[in-house]
Amino acid sequence: MARRAAIIGGGVIGGGWAARFALMGWEVRVYDPDPEAERKIGEVMAGAVRALPMLFEAPMPARGAISFHDSLAEAVEGAEYIQESVPERLDLKHKVYAEIQGACDPGAVLASSTSGFKPSQLQEGAARPGQIVVAHPFNPVYLLPLVELVPGEVAAPDILEKAREILTGIGMYPLHVRAEIDAHIADRFLEAVWREALWLVKDGIATTEEIDNAIRYGFGLRWAQMGLFETYRVAGGEAGMRHFMAQFGPCLSWPWTRLTDVPEFTDELVDLITEQSDAQSGHMSIRDLERLRDDNLVAILRALKMQGAAAGRLIRAQDDRMRGPLEETVPMVTVRRVVPVDWTDLNGHMNEGRYGQVFSDASEELMTHVGADQAYIDAGNSYFTAETNIKYLAETLAGEEIFVETRVTLGEGKKLRLWHEMKRASDGEVLATGDQFMLHVSLETRRSCPPLDHVRENVERLARMHAEA
Amino acid sequence: MARRAAIIGGGVIGGGWAARFALMGWEVRVYDPDPEAERKIGEVMAGAVRALPMLFEAPMPARGAISFHDSLAEAVEGAEYIQESVPERLDLKHKVYAEIQGACDPGAVLASSTSGFKPSQLQEGAARPGQIVVAHPFNPVYLLPLVELVPGEVAAPDILEKAREILTGIGMYPLHVRAEIDAHIADRFLEAVWREALWLVKDGIATTEEIDNAIRYGFGLRWAQMGLFETYRVAGGEAGMRHFMAQFGPCLSWPWTRLTDVPEFTDELVDLITEQSDAQSGHMSIRDLERLRDDNLVAILRALKMQGAAAGRLIRAQDDRMRGPLEETVPMVTVRRVVPVDWTDLNGHMNEGRYGQVFSDASEELMTHVGADQAYIDAGNSYFTAETNIKYLAETLAGEEIFVETRVTLGEGKKLRLWHEMKRASDGEVLATGDQFMLHVSLETRRSCPPLDHVRENVERLARMHAEA
């Protein structure tokens, strides 16, 4: 049975939580008095359904149902995890917690999306303060892995541990913030930059577009993969962090930023920024911008994944959690996935070369299954592809679910031949076929040689099985 | 003849400039009294040679020579562009400028890498203040496109225009900073974040690694592609920027950051950060970290390039500048490029599927050449690949230069068949062959049909030429 999460408060953040839980196989119950909640969450869900599965090579779990409830008590019933994303008013949050705690499982995690309140403020006056933690996510919640997990001093260790397990399980990175502090960690940086950016616009130094370009063509690219300190460690060169600090240290006392000066939040400032933002991005609707953002994030996250670096490592780990063993059906389903945006051209069609990659991935799955896995390769043995023949029968688009059926058509000695059919999941149409001939090689001599016994036996067994069927 | 640039002051920044200019085909003359300059620049160059060509699908221009000179006058002789990256001391910079201006072409751009000085400070007392601008780059200079171009009030318009043309030509994005201000634009943000980060470490709230994770698993990913304002515009939802500001505005007066408080730059603080940084990244050498950083940046930039977004658009534009027309040799060289890191597995070998992509790219070049270009496709006609046969003959690694020789083996009516040989540039070894059969289709009916006359004639002409050779 699916595990159950309750989402209290919809909107962009609550909707992002609902989408991530549902796509990761959880049953989701939503409570939000806003009559528009269902529509709003539906829109966030549409974005998430398109983008999140693109991050993974492994198939997603069966999607959980999202239901909407008129009573808070009904929404939290049987939930293991409750995420509160109501407006940032402490009295409102306290009222909501009292109602939740009157109805929920005392062992459930009760987490808040707040960026403005510390856990001690949330826990104050609660029936079970130890049940409440901050779990502060980042928009879009369904793609960005970071969640700041702040227990404060009174949250129960088993609640914290449970929150960590659940958040990791839905593909997030719970960053345990050990000391509670205003705005946790990341928003302190965001606030410092936002404040400075408002001054630059107000003072006429730069427009919103110039500021965005100053970020995304420069240090934004560094931060996406290393953050701040590791970047500077590298900048310090051979002498490392200590050298960097000695160089940069004195600048700290220079008057570069406006610091305490708070730009007055006047109508003029709002107008100025709104006008500049319209000039910069007004040619695109918010939906188009969201899609652009999601496509870019998917592409960046997948790029990092292929490097095995930064947030890409987190995506790999989630793949591993989701990937099950192959079943020995005839044919075998070796690949089941969606076509990600980095596999398509600007028209959204899957690039020719990626058909070959899908078949190569299919072979790799089969080889892992017969025992020619990473350890086998590390020990100096592998199959190399000698020849492939691909027939392109139909087009496929970004976001479409595909699967590959594979048959072993030859498995004798050092020879392995596979027949792949790539099909569209929605209607079973064959998109392409691949005939792949492989040779077993010694990675030491770089020459062909017979596989080790257990691999040979598995290959021969599958070949017999597939020939008979 | 190659255009000439002078690099005054080596080190990581000067070396990055030297590498970028040389790889973009400029002759580079370096002046740096540091006896280690040649070694240091050589190391930066090694990183640049590996990484920069990976960004492009087009072949790089012939690499320019880098020479080292004992006299500043000799280094700047005949240079169109002079980049000063000496230590951040104003008296030293003034002295260097006097010497440069005594020897250089008065029409050359004299640009400073300074982050700490405004152009008016640099221009003060100069023989020709109008020749001097700030061109502030970001490390690694050979990969990150951003350069803040600050003319101040006295720089000559033709010098500014020339700087802009040259910087764009070497693949950078010159961000014209219209008003001079301390630290230009980007470093004001970096300083605000750095200051706040030091407090968080000093106060024991978070370690260097936790802070890096808070950035790279969250908003760093957003900033790499949209920057600050466009991200928030999307976060505002349908109501856009105005709504976002109304929500976030009040927080500005909350005491989230430490603001004016400057953390005292004590030995204890340096020790604390150095120790944490060692614990975080000390298992890797600076060279390993640089390579990791460069691989990640290449992968992210290429991911954005495939989306046609953000910094990826700049890389595409540079490709277009570098790409020349195909020559009608027999066979035709349709692809010449290096194998980028996003095409290889973790062992550094080019993935099987990418061989197909290289051949698909080769076909696209040939099709563009015969007139089946984007405009032709937009008008509703195209060639679709029906079948490919690939033979894998040898492995190739990230960073290796490869090229493809293509012959038209059939060009009759709606049929087009190409024979590709992919070779390693260093020794001409054939890495793979591809036999590709294509059919001309109407994108409207999705059925095969003859090509338009000019395309048919070109295809038939090439087929005859290749059959005869």
Short mmCIF file of C-alpha atoms in Angstrom, two decimals, chain A residues 9-417:
data_model
loop_
_atom_site.label_atom_id
_atom_site.label_comp_id
_atom_site.label_asym_id
_atom_site.label_seq_id
_atom_site.Cartn_x
_atom_site.Cartn_y
_atom_site.Cartn_z
CA GLY A 9 -1.91 24.71 2.06
CA GLY A 10 -1.69 24.52 -1.74
CA GLY A 11 -0.18 27.23 -3.90
CA VAL A 12 3.13 26.96 -5.71
CA ILE A 13 5.04 25.49 -2.76
CA GLY A 14 2.33 23.16 -1.45
CA GLY A 15 1.60 22.11 -5.02
CA GLY A 16 5.27 21.34 -5.60
CA TRP A 17 5.31 19.13 -2.50
CA ALA A 18 2.12 17.36 -3.58
CA ALA A 19 3.54 16.71 -7.04
CA ARG A 20 6.85 15.36 -5.77
CA PHE A 21 5.21 13.01 -3.26
CA ALA A 22 2.65 11.74 -5.79
CA LEU A 23 5.24 11.17 -8.52
CA MET A 24 7.36 9.27 -6.03
CA GLY A 25 4.47 6.90 -5.37
CA TRP A 26 2.90 8.43 -2.26
CA GLU A 27 -0.82 8.88 -1.78
CA VAL A 28 -1.37 12.61 -1.26
CA ARG A 29 -4.20 14.28 0.61
CA VAL A 30 -4.53 18.04 0.24
CA TYR A 31 -6.29 20.50 2.51
CA ASP A 32 -6.56 24.11 1.36
CA PRO A 33 -9.68 26.27 1.87
CA ASP A 34 -8.82 28.24 -1.31
CA PRO A 35 -11.49 27.24 -3.89
CA GLU A 36 -8.78 27.58 -6.55
CA ALA A 37 -6.46 25.09 -4.82
CA GLU A 38 -7.32 22.13 -7.03
CA ARG A 39 -6.73 24.10 -10.22
CA LYS A 40 -3.47 25.60 -8.91
CA ILE A 41 -2.07 22.28 -7.75
CA GLY A 42 -3.17 20.72 -11.03
CA GLU A 43 -1.05 23.26 -12.90
CA VAL A 44 2.01 22.63 -10.76
CA MET A 45 1.41 18.89 -11.17
CA ALA A 46 1.34 19.23 -14.96
CA GLY A 47 4.79 20.83 -14.87
CA ALA A 48 6.09 18.20 -12.47
CA VAL A 49 4.74 15.26 -14.46
CA ARG A 50 6.56 16.56 -17.48
CA ALA A 51 9.89 17.42 -15.84
CA LEU A 52 10.64 15.22 -12.83
CA PRO A 53 10.66 11.82 -14.60
CA MET A 54 13.15 13.25 -17.12
CA LEU A 55 15.82 13.34 -14.42
CA PHE A 56 15.95 9.58 -14.10
CA GLU A 57 17.08 6.62 -16.18
CA ALA A 58 15.10 4.30 -13.92
CA PRO A 59 11.32 4.01 -14.20
CA MET A 60 9.32 6.03 -11.67
CA PRO A 61 7.17 4.19 -9.12
CA ALA A 62 3.44 3.93 -9.87
CA ARG A 63 2.04 7.42 -9.38
CA GLY A 64 0.11 8.01 -6.16
CA ALA A 65 -3.34 9.58 -6.13
CA ILE A 66 -3.89 13.21 -5.09
CA SER A 67 -7.20 13.89 -3.35
CA PHE A 68 -8.66 17.13 -2.01
CA HIS A 69 -10.39 17.27 1.34
CA ASP A 70 -12.74 19.72 3.02
CA SER A 71 -11.53 19.00 6.51
CA LEU A 72 -8.05 19.22 7.84
CA ALA A 73 -8.68 16.21 10.09
CA GLU A 74 -9.59 14.06 7.11
CA ALA A 75 -6.52 15.18 5.17
CA VAL A 76 -4.04 14.24 7.91
CA GLU A 77 -5.67 10.92 8.79
CA GLY A 78 -3.20 8.08 8.40
CA ALA A 79 -0.50 10.40 7.04
CA GLU A 80 3.11 9.59 7.89
CA TYR A 81 4.25 13.00 6.73
CA ILE A 82 2.41 16.32 6.96
CA GLN A 83 3.77 19.40 5.18
CA GLU A 84 2.35 22.78 6.13
CA SER A 85 2.69 25.61 3.57
CA VAL A 86 0.10 28.13 4.77
CA PRO A 87 0.76 31.90 4.64
CA GLU A 88 3.61 33.25 6.78
CA ARG A 89 1.58 34.34 9.83
CA LEU A 90 2.57 32.81 13.13
CA ASP A 91 -0.92 32.94 14.67
CA LEU A 92 -2.34 31.15 11.64
CA LYS A 93 0.36 28.47 11.78
CA HIS A 94 -0.26 27.89 15.51
CA LYS A 95 -3.97 27.51 14.86
CA VAL A 96 -3.35 25.05 12.03
CA TYR A 97 -0.92 22.98 14.13
CA ALA A 98 -3.43 22.71 16.97
CA GLU A 99 -5.98 21.35 14.55
CA ILE A 100 -3.49 18.99 12.88
CA GLN A 101 -2.18 17.63 16.16
CA GLY A 102 -5.74 17.00 17.33
CA ALA A 103 -6.26 14.62 14.42
CA CYS A 104 -2.96 13.19 13.18
CA ASP A 105 -0.83 10.21 14.13
CA PRO A 106 1.48 11.45 16.94
CA GLY A 107 4.35 9.61 15.19
CA ALA A 108 3.88 11.51 11.92
CA VAL A 109 6.32 14.22 10.85
CA LEU A 110 4.74 17.67 10.99
CA ALA A 111 6.95 19.89 8.83
CA SER A 112 6.64 23.54 7.86
CA SER A 113 7.76 25.15 4.59
CA THR A 114 8.38 28.43 6.41
CA SER A 115 11.30 30.59 5.45
CA GLY A 116 10.56 33.30 7.99
CA PHE A 117 10.03 31.45 11.27
CA LYS A 118 12.35 29.44 13.45
CA PRO A 119 11.24 26.03 14.73
CA SER A 120 11.09 27.31 18.32
CA GLN A 121 8.52 29.88 17.22
CA LEU A 122 6.44 27.22 15.49
CA GLN A 123 6.71 24.74 18.37
CA GLU A 124 5.65 27.31 21.00
CA GLY A 125 2.41 26.34 22.69
CA ALA A 126 1.97 23.17 20.62
CA ALA A 127 0.42 20.04 22.15
CA ARG A 128 3.47 18.02 20.98
CA PRO A 129 6.25 20.50 20.10
CA GLY A 130 8.63 17.59 19.45
CA GLN A 131 6.60 16.60 16.39
CA ILE A 132 7.24 19.90 14.58
CA VAL A 133 10.24 20.66 12.35
CA VAL A 134 11.01 23.13 9.59
CA ALA A 135 11.46 21.57 6.14
CA HIS A 136 12.13 24.57 3.91
CA PRO A 137 12.14 23.72 0.19
CA PHE A 138 13.11 25.69 -2.91
CA ASN A 139 10.97 26.44 -5.91
CA PRO A 140 10.38 24.41 -8.07
CA VAL A 141 9.99 21.92 -5.23
CA TYR A 142 9.56 19.03 -7.67
CA LEU A 143 12.99 19.58 -9.27
CA LEU A 144 15.37 21.23 -6.79
CA PRO A 145 16.74 18.72 -4.29
CA LEU A 146 17.54 21.10 -1.42
CA VAL A 147 15.35 21.13 1.68
CA GLU A 148 16.59 22.79 4.85
CA LEU A 149 15.64 20.55 7.74
CA VAL A 150 15.67 22.51 11.01
CA PRO A 151 14.61 20.69 14.17
CA GLY A 152 15.46 23.39 16.69
CA GLU A 153 16.12 22.19 20.22
CA VAL A 154 12.93 20.34 21.02
CA ALA A 155 12.11 18.27 17.93
CA ALA A 156 12.20 14.55 18.75
CA PRO A 157 15.16 12.60 17.31
CA ASP A 158 12.88 9.95 15.81
CA ILE A 159 10.79 12.63 14.08
CA LEU A 160 13.96 14.19 12.65
CA GLU A 161 15.22 10.79 11.52
CA LYS A 162 11.90 9.94 9.94
CA ALA A 163 11.80 13.29 8.12
CA ARG A 164 15.28 12.65 6.80
CA GLU A 165 14.39 9.17 5.56
CA ILE A 166 11.19 10.34 3.86
CA LEU A 167 12.72 13.43 2.22
CA THR A 168 15.67 11.41 0.92
CA GLY A 169 13.25 8.79 -0.34
CA ILE A 170 11.41 11.34 -2.49
CA GLY A 171 14.72 12.43 -4.05
CA MET A 172 15.49 15.49 -1.92
CA TYR A 173 18.60 16.46 -0.01
CA PRO A 174 17.68 17.26 3.58
CA LEU A 175 20.32 19.69 4.81
CA HIS A 176 20.28 19.40 8.58
CA VAL A 177 20.54 22.95 9.95
CA ARG A 178 21.90 22.32 13.42
CA ALA A 179 21.34 25.75 14.97
CA GLU A 180 18.12 27.61 14.42
CA ILE A 181 18.62 31.06 12.97
CA ASP A 182 16.45 33.61 11.17
CA ALA A 183 15.88 32.59 7.52
CA HIS A 184 17.84 29.34 8.02
CA ILE A 185 20.86 29.37 5.64
CA ALA A 186 20.11 29.82 1.95
CA ASP A 187 17.58 32.64 2.33
CA ARG A 188 20.13 34.70 4.19
CA PHE A 189 22.21 34.72 1.02
CA LEU A 190 19.19 35.34 -1.16
CA GLU A 191 18.15 38.25 0.99
CA ALA A 192 21.63 39.82 0.89
CA VAL A 193 21.72 39.55 -2.90
CA TRP A 194 18.13 40.71 -3.37
CA ARG A 195 18.75 43.77 -1.23
CA GLU A 196 21.88 44.68 -3.18
CA ALA A 197 20.11 44.06 -6.50
CA LEU A 198 17.28 46.43 -5.55
CA TRP A 199 19.82 49.16 -4.83
CA LEU A 200 21.56 48.64 -8.17
CA VAL A 201 18.27 48.99 -10.02
CA LYS A 202 17.08 51.90 -7.90
CA ASP A 203 20.36 53.75 -8.34
CA GLY A 204 20.24 53.19 -12.10
CA ILE A 205 23.49 51.21 -12.15
CA ALA A 206 22.00 48.18 -13.88
CA THR A 207 18.68 46.86 -15.14
CA THR A 208 17.08 43.61 -14.02
CA GLU A 209 18.25 41.96 -17.23
CA GLU A 210 21.82 43.17 -16.82
CA ILE A 211 21.86 41.84 -13.26
CA ASP A 212 20.49 38.47 -14.39
CA ASN A 213 23.16 38.29 -17.08
CA ALA A 214 25.85 39.23 -14.55
CA ILE A 215 24.75 36.21 -12.54
CA ARG A 216 23.96 33.53 -15.12
CA TYR A 217 26.91 34.16 -17.44
CA GLY A 218 29.34 34.20 -14.53
CA PHE A 219 29.23 33.04 -10.92
CA GLY A 220 25.81 31.39 -11.25
CA LEU A 221 27.49 28.71 -13.37
CA ARG A 222 30.13 28.20 -10.69
CA TRP A 223 27.60 27.98 -7.89
CA ALA A 224 25.42 25.44 -9.65
CA GLN A 225 28.17 22.88 -9.28
CA MET A 226 30.54 23.82 -6.45
CA GLY A 227 28.92 26.47 -4.34
CA LEU A 228 30.99 29.22 -2.74
CA PHE A 229 33.83 27.79 -0.70
CA GLU A 230 34.98 25.02 -3.00
CA THR A 231 34.99 27.51 -5.88
CA TYR A 232 37.24 29.83 -3.89
CA ARG A 233 39.43 26.97 -2.77
CA VAL A 234 40.16 26.31 -6.44
CA ALA A 235 40.64 30.03 -7.10
CA GLY A 236 43.30 30.05 -4.39
CA GLY A 237 45.33 27.71 -6.57
CA GLU A 238 47.99 25.42 -5.12
CA ALA A 239 48.00 27.37 -1.88
CA GLY A 240 44.28 26.70 -1.47
CA MET A 241 41.79 28.23 0.91
CA ARG A 242 44.25 29.94 3.21
CA HIS A 243 45.82 31.80 0.30
CA PHE A 244 42.46 32.80 -1.09
CA MET A 245 41.36 34.21 2.23
CA ALA A 246 44.56 36.19 2.61
CA GLN A 247 43.92 37.75 -0.80
CA PHE A 248 40.22 38.41 -0.42
CA GLY A 249 40.18 39.06 3.32
CA PRO A 250 41.05 42.75 3.31
CA CYS A 251 38.27 43.56 0.82
CA LEU A 252 35.77 42.74 3.54
CA SER A 253 36.20 46.15 5.05
CA TRP A 254 35.79 47.93 1.72
CA PRO A 255 32.47 49.64 1.25
CA TRP A 256 31.25 47.57 -1.70
CA THR A 257 27.70 46.90 -0.67
CA ARG A 258 25.02 49.17 0.69
CA LEU A 259 24.75 46.95 3.75
CA THR A 260 22.29 48.24 6.34
CA ASP A 261 20.72 50.74 4.04
CA VAL A 262 17.37 49.25 3.20
CA PRO A 263 15.94 50.52 -0.07
CA GLU A 264 12.58 52.01 0.78
CA PHE A 265 9.85 49.83 -0.64
CA THR A 266 8.05 52.54 -2.58
CA ASP A 267 5.58 52.31 -5.47
CA GLU A 268 8.24 53.91 -7.66
CA LEU A 269 10.71 51.09 -6.94
CA VAL A 270 8.07 48.44 -7.59
CA ASP A 271 7.11 50.18 -10.85
CA LEU A 272 10.72 50.48 -11.95
CA ILE A 273 11.47 46.82 -11.37
CA THR A 274 8.20 45.64 -12.84
CA GLU A 275 8.78 47.69 -15.99
CA GLN A 276 12.33 46.40 -16.40
CA SER A 277 11.22 42.83 -15.76
CA ASP A 278 8.47 43.22 -18.37
CA ALA A 279 10.99 44.55 -20.88
CA GLN A 280 13.26 41.59 -20.11
CA SER A 281 10.81 38.69 -19.97
CA GLY A 282 7.39 40.08 -20.85
CA HIS A 283 7.44 38.44 -24.29
CA MET A 284 6.96 35.09 -22.55
CA SER A 285 4.01 33.99 -20.44
CA ILE A 286 4.66 32.71 -16.94
CA ARG A 287 3.80 29.20 -18.18
CA ASP A 288 6.41 29.50 -20.94
CA LEU A 289 8.96 30.80 -18.45
CA GLU A 290 8.19 27.96 -16.04
CA ARG A 291 8.69 25.46 -18.82
CA LEU A 292 11.94 27.12 -19.88
CA ARG A 293 13.12 27.06 -16.27
CA ASP A 294 12.19 23.41 -15.84
CA ASP A 295 13.81 22.37 -19.13
CA ASN A 296 16.98 24.20 -18.19
CA LEU A 297 17.02 22.69 -14.70
CA VAL A 298 16.47 19.20 -16.09
CA ALA A 299 19.27 19.72 -18.61
CA ILE A 300 21.69 21.09 -15.97
CA LEU A 301 20.83 18.38 -13.43
CA ARG A 302 21.27 15.68 -16.07
CA ALA A 303 24.56 17.23 -17.19
CA LEU A 304 25.81 17.07 -13.60
CA LYS A 305 24.44 13.54 -13.31
CA MET A 306 26.50 12.36 -16.27
CA GLN A 307 29.56 13.88 -14.55
CA GLY A 308 28.59 12.16 -11.30
CA ALA A 309 28.97 15.55 -9.60
CA ALA A 310 27.12 17.93 -7.28
CA ALA A 311 23.31 17.65 -7.45
CA GLY A 312 23.79 15.06 -10.20
CA ARG A 313 25.05 12.60 -7.58
CA LEU A 314 21.77 12.95 -5.74
CA ILE A 315 19.84 12.10 -8.91
CA ARG A 316 22.00 9.02 -9.45
CA ALA A 317 21.34 7.86 -5.91
CA GLN A 318 17.61 8.24 -6.51
CA ASP A 319 17.92 6.19 -9.72
CA ASP A 320 19.55 3.44 -7.70
CA ARG A 321 16.75 3.55 -5.16
CA MET A 322 14.11 3.28 -7.91
CA ARG A 323 15.77 0.68 -10.14
CA GLY A 324 14.53 -2.88 -9.68
CA PRO A 325 15.98 -6.14 -11.02
CA LEU A 326 15.13 -7.20 -14.59
CA GLU A 327 12.47 -9.83 -14.96
CA GLU A 328 13.20 -12.80 -17.20
CA THR A 329 10.23 -12.42 -19.49
CA VAL A 330 10.51 -13.13 -23.22
CA PRO A 331 11.24 -10.58 -24.55
CA MET A 332 12.84 -8.82 -21.58
CA VAL A 333 11.85 -5.23 -20.84
CA THR A 334 15.31 -3.69 -20.49
CA VAL A 335 14.46 0.03 -20.54
CA ARG A 336 11.42 1.95 -19.34
CA ARG A 337 11.75 5.74 -19.17
CA VAL A 338 10.64 9.08 -20.56
CA VAL A 339 12.49 11.00 -23.26
CA PRO A 340 14.25 13.90 -21.49
CA VAL A 341 14.65 17.37 -23.00
CA ASP A 342 18.41 16.99 -23.38
CA TRP A 343 17.75 14.15 -25.86
CA THR A 344 15.70 16.23 -28.25
CA ASP A 345 16.40 18.94 -30.79
CA LEU A 346 14.77 22.35 -30.54
CA ASN A 347 11.68 20.94 -32.27
CA GLY A 348 11.24 18.46 -29.42
CA HIS A 349 12.02 15.30 -31.44
CA MET A 350 14.42 12.74 -30.06
CA ASN A 351 17.78 13.05 -31.80
CA GLU A 352 18.86 10.24 -34.06
CA GLY A 353 21.91 9.44 -31.95
CA ARG A 354 19.80 8.89 -28.85
CA TYR A 355 18.06 5.89 -30.38
CA GLY A 356 21.47 4.23 -30.35
CA GLN A 357 21.96 5.30 -26.77
CA VAL A 358 18.66 3.79 -25.68
CA PHE A 359 19.68 0.46 -27.25
CA SER A 360 23.10 0.73 -25.67
CA ASP A 361 21.43 1.33 -22.28
CA ALA A 362 19.19 -1.68 -22.93
CA SER A 363 22.25 -3.85 -23.56
CA GLU A 364 23.91 -2.59 -20.43
CA GLU A 365 20.88 -3.55 -18.35
CA LEU A 366 20.93 -7.01 -19.86
CA MET A 367 24.66 -7.38 -19.32
CA THR A 368 24.31 -6.36 -15.68
CA HIS A 369 21.59 -8.97 -15.38
CA VAL A 370 23.82 -11.77 -16.71
CA GLY A 371 26.64 -10.78 -14.38
CA ALA A 372 28.74 -8.56 -16.68
CA ASP A 373 28.27 -5.68 -14.24
CA GLN A 374 30.56 -2.90 -13.05
CA ALA A 375 32.54 -5.25 -10.80
CA TYR A 376 33.03 -7.62 -13.75
CA ILE A 377 34.26 -4.71 -15.88
CA ASP A 378 36.51 -3.47 -13.08
CA ALA A 379 38.02 -6.97 -12.99
CA GLY A 380 39.04 -6.57 -16.62
CA ASN A 381 36.24 -8.14 -18.70
CA SER A 382 33.55 -6.57 -20.80
CA TYR A 383 31.38 -6.79 -23.89
CA PHE A 384 32.20 -4.28 -26.65
CA THR A 385 29.70 -3.43 -29.35
CA ALA A 386 31.15 -4.30 -32.76
CA GLU A 387 28.19 -3.34 -34.93
CA THR A 388 24.69 -1.95 -34.69
CA ASN A 389 21.94 -1.63 -37.22
CA ILE A 390 19.10 0.72 -36.39
CA LYS A 391 15.86 1.16 -38.29
CA TYR A 392 13.98 4.37 -37.54
CA LEU A 393 10.25 3.76 -37.82
CA ALA A 394 8.54 6.64 -36.02
CA GLU A 395 9.39 9.84 -34.19
CA THR A 396 9.20 10.33 -30.47
CA LEU A 397 8.97 13.52 -28.43
CA ALA A 398 10.35 14.92 -25.19
CA GLY A 399 8.25 13.69 -22.28
CA GLU A 400 6.95 10.55 -23.98
CA GLU A 401 7.33 7.30 -22.12
CA ILE A 402 9.16 4.60 -24.04
CA PHE A 403 10.28 1.07 -23.32
CA VAL A 404 12.61 -1.41 -24.96
CA GLU A 405 11.97 -5.13 -25.45
CA THR A 406 15.15 -7.13 -25.89
CA ARG A 407 15.78 -10.66 -27.16
CA VAL A 408 19.06 -12.53 -27.09
CA THR A 409 19.32 -13.79 -30.69
CA LEU A 410 22.81 -15.23 -30.32
CA GLY A 411 24.75 -16.18 -27.21
CA GLU A 412 27.65 -18.45 -28.01
CA GLY A 413 31.18 -18.20 -26.67
CA LYS A 414 32.42 -14.68 -27.06
CA LYS A 415 29.53 -13.62 -29.31
CA LEU A 416 26.40 -11.89 -28.08
CA ARG A 417 23.71 -10.56 -30.36
#
